[in-house]
PDB file of C-alpha atoms in Angstrom:
ATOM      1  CA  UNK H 855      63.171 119.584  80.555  1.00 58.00           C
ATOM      2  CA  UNK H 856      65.193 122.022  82.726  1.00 65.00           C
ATOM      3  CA  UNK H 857      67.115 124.551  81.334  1.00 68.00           C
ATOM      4  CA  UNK H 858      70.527 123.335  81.960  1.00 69.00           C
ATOM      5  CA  UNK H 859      69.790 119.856  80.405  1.00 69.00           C
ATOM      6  CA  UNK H 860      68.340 122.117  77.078  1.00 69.00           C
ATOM      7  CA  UNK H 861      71.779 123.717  77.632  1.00 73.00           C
ATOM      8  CA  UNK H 862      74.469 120.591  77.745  1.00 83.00           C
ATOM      9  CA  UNK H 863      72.419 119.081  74.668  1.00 84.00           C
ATOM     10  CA  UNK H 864      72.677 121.682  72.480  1.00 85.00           C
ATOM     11  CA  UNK H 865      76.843 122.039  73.614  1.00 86.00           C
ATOM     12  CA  UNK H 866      76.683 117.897  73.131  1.00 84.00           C
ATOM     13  CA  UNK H 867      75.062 118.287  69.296  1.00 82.00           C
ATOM     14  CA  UNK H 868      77.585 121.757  68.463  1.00 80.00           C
ATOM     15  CA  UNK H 869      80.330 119.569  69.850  1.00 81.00           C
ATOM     16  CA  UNK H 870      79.451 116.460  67.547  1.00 77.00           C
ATOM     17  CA  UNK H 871      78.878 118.778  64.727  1.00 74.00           C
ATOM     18  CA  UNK H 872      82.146 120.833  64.908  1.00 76.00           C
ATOM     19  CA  UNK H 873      83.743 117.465  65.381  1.00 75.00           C
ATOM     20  CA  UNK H 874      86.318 117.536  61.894  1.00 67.00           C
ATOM     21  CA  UNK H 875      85.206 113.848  60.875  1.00 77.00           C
ATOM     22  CA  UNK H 876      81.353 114.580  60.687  1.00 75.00           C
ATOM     23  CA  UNK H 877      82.009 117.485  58.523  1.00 76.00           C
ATOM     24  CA  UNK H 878      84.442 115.607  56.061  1.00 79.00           C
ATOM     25  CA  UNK H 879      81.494 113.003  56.013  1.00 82.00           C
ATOM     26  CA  UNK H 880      79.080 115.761  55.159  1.00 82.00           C
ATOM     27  CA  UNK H 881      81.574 117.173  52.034  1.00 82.00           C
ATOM     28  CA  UNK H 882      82.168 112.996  51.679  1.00 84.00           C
ATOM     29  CA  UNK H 883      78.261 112.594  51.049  1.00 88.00           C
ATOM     30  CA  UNK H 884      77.956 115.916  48.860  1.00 88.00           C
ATOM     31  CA  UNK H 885      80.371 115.042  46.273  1.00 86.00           C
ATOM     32  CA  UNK H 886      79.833 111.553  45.881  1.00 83.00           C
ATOM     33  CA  UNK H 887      76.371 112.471  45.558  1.00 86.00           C
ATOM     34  CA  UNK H 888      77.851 114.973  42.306  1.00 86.00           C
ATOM     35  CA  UNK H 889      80.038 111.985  41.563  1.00 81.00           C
ATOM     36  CA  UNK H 890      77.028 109.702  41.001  1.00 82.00           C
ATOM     37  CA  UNK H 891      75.548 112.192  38.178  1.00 84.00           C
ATOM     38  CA  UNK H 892      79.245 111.744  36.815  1.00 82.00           C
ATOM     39  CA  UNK H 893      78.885 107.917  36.805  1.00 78.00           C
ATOM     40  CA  UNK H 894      75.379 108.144  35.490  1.00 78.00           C
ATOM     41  CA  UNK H 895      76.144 110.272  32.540  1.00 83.00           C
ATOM     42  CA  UNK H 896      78.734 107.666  31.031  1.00 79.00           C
ATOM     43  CA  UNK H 897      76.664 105.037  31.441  1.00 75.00           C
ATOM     44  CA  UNK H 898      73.910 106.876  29.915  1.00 77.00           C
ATOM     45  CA  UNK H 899      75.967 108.399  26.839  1.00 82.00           C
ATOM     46  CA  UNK H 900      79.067 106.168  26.608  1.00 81.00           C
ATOM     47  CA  UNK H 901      77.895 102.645  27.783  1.00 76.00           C
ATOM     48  CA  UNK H 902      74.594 102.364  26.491  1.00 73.00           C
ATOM     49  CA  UNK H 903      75.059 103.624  22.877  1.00 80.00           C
ATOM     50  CA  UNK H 904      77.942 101.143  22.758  1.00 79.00           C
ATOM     51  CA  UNK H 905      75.520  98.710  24.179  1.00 73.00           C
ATOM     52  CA  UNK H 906      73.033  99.857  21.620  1.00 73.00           C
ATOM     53  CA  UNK H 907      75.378  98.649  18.825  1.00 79.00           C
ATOM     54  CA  UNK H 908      74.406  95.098  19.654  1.00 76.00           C
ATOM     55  CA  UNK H 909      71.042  95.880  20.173  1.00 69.00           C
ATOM     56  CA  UNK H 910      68.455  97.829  22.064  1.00 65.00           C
ATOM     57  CA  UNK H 911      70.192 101.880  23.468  1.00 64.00           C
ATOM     58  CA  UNK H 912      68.704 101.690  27.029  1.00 71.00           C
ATOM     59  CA  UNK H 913      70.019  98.500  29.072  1.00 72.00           C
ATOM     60  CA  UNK H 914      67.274  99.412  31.056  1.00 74.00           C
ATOM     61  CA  UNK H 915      64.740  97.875  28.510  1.00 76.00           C
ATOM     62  CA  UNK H 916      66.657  94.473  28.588  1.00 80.00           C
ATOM     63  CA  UNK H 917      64.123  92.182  29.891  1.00 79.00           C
ATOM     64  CA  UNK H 918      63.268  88.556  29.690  1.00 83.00           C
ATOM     65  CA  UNK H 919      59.470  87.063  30.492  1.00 83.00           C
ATOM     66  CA  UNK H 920      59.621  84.369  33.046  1.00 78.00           C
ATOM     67  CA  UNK H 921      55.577  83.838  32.760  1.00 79.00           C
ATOM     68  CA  UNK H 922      54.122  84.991  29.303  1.00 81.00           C
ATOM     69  CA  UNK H 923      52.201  87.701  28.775  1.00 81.00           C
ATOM     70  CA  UNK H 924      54.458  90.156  29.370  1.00 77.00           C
ATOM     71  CA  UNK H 925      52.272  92.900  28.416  1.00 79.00           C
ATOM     72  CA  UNK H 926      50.146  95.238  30.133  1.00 76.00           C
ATOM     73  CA  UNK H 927      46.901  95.224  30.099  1.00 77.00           C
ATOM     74  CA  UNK H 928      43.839  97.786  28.866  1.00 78.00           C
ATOM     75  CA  UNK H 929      44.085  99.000  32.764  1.00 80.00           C
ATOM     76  CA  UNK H 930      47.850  99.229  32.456  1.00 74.00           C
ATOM     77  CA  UNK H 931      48.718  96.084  34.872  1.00 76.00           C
ATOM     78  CA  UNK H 932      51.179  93.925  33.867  1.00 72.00           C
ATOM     79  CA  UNK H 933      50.612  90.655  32.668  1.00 79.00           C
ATOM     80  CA  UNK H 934      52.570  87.873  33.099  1.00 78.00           C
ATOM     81  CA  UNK H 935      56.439  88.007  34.914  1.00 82.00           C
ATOM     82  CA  UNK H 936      58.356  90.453  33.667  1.00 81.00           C
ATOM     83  CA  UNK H 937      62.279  90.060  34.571  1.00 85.00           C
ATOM     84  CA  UNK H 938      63.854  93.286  34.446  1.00 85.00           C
ATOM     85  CA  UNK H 939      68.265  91.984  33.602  1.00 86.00           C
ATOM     86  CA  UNK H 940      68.963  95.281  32.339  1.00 84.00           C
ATOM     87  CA  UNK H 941      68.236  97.353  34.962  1.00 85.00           C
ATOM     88  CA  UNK H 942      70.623  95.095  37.005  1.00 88.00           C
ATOM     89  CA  UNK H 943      73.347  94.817  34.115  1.00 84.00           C
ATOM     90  CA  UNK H 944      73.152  98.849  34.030  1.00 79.00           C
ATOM     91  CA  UNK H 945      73.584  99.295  38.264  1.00 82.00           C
ATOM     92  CA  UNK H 946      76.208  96.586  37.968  1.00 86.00           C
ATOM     93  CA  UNK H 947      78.346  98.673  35.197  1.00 81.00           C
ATOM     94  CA  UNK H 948      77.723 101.490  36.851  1.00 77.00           C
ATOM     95  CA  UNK H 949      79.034 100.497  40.337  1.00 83.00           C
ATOM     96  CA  UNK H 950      81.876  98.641  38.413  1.00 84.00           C
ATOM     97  CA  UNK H 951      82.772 102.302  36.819  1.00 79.00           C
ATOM     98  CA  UNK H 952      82.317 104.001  40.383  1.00 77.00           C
ATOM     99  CA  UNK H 953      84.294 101.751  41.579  1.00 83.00           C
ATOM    100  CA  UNK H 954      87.344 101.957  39.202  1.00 83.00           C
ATOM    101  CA  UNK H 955      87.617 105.374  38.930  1.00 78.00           C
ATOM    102  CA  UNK H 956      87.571 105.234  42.763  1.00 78.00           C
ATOM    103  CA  UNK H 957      90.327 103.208  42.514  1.00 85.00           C
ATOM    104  CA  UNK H 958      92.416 104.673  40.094  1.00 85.00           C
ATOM    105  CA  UNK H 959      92.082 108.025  40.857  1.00 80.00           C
ATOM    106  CA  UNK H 960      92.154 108.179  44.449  1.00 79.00           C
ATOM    107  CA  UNK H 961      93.098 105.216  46.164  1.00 84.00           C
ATOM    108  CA  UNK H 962      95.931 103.631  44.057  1.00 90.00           C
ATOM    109  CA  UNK H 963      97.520 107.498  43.846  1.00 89.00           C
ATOM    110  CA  UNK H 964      97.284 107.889  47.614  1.00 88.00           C
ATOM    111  CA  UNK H 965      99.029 104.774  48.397  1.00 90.00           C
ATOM    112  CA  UNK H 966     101.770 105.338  46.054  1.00 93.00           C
ATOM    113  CA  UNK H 967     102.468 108.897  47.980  1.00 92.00           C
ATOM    114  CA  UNK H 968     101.621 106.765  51.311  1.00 91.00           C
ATOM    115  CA  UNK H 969     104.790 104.221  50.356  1.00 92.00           C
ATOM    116  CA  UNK H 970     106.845 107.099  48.721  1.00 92.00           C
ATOM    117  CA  UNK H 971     106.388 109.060  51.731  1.00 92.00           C
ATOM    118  CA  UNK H 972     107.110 105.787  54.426  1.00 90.00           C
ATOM    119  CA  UNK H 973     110.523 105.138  52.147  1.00 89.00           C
ATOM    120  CA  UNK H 974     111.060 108.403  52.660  1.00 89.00           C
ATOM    121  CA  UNK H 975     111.150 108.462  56.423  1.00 87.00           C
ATOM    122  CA  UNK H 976     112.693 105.064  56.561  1.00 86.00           C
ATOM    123  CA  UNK H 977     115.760 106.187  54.179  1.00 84.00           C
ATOM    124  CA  UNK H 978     116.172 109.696  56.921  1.00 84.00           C
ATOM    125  CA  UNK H 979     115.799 107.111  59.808  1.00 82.00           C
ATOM    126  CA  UNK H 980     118.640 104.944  58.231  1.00 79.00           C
ATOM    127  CA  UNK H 981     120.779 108.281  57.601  1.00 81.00           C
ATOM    128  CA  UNK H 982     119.976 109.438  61.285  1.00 76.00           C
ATOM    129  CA  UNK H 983     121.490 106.085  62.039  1.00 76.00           C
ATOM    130  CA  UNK H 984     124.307 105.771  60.042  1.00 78.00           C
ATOM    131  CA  UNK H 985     125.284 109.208  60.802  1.00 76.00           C
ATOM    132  CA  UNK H 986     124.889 108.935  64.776  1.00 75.00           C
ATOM    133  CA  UNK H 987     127.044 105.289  64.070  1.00 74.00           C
ATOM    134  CA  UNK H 988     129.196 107.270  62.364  1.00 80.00           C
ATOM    135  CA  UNK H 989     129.383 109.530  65.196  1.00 80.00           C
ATOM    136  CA  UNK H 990     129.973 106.852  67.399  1.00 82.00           C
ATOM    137  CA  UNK H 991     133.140 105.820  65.706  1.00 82.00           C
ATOM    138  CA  UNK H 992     134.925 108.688  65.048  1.00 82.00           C
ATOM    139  CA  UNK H 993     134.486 109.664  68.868  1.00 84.00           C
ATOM    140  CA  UNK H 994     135.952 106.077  69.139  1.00 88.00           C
ATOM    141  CA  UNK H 995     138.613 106.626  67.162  1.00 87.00           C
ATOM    142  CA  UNK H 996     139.387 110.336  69.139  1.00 89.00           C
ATOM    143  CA  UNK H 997     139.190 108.595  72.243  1.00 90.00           C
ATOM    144  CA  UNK H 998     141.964 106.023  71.139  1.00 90.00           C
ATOM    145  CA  UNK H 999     144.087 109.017  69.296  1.00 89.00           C
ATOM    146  CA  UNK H1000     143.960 110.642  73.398  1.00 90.00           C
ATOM    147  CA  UNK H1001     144.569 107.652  75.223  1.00 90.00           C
ATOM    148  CA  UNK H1002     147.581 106.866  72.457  1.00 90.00           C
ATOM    149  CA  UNK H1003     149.120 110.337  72.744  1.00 88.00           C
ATOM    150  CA  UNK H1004     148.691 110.058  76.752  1.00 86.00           C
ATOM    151  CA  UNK H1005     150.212 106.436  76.962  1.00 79.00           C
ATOM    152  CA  UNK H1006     153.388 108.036  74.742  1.00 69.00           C
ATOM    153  CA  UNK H1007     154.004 111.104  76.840  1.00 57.00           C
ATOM    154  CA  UNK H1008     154.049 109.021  80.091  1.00 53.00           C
ATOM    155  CA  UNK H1009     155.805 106.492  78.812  1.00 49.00           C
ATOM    156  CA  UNK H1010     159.455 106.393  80.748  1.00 49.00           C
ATOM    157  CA  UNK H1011     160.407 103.604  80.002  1.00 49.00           C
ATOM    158  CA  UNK H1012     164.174 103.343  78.583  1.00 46.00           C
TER     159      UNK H1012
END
């Protein structure tokens, strides 16, 4: 590889890096990855003890045997067919939580400033209008006062 090409690809990959949208990805991935312990802690101290009122503490352990044993063995293999529901039930609340708080804390909030915000700039537009309108009519209204006053000064007749 010749030196120049070694050159323009390393200015190609520091231009895609310093690119603003692959660094708000990178902070994106960082603190949804901090977000996820968040997630994971309710579910694990809020959800499943209330859970665990009705029965077992860990949805995790929810299971149902579609072929019977379901036991392991003396080797440790498991016997029969083993159908794991509460892991599912417990990724299922948890994206359902993720996805609320999502929701409610950033995307619901940023649309109400998003339509605040657009009525905003519609109500200065319709000012901006109504004032230049206004404008409009009192130079009108001048114009009329001048061409009154002029039609009275020349007017000669007896």
């Amino acid at each position: 590889m010749s030196e120049e090409k070694k050159q323009s690809v390393l200015a190609g990959f520091k231009a895609f890096l310093m690119r603003g949208n692959v660094i708000d990805l990178a902070v994106a991935v960082v603190i949804g990855a901090a977000f996820t312990n968040v997630v994971n802690s309710i579910v694990k101290g809020v959800i499943n003890p209330l859970v665990g009122a009705f029965g077992t503490q860990d949805l995790e352990k929810y299971s149902s045997c579609l072929k019977q044993p379901c036991k392991p063995d003396e080797n440790g293999v498991m016997q029969g067919i083993p159908i794991n529901w509460g892991l599912v039930l417990s990724a299922v609340l948890s994206f359902l939580i993720t996805a609320a708080v999502v929701y409610f804390l950033m995307v619901l909030p940023m649309a109400k400033y998003l339509a605040r915000r657009a009525a905003r700039d519609r109500a200065k537009d319709a000012t901006a209008e109504i004032m230049e309108v206004t404008e409009i009519e009192l130079l009108k209204e001048i114009r009329d006062a001048l061409v009154a006053q002029r039609g009275s000064g020349h007017d000669t007749t007896p």
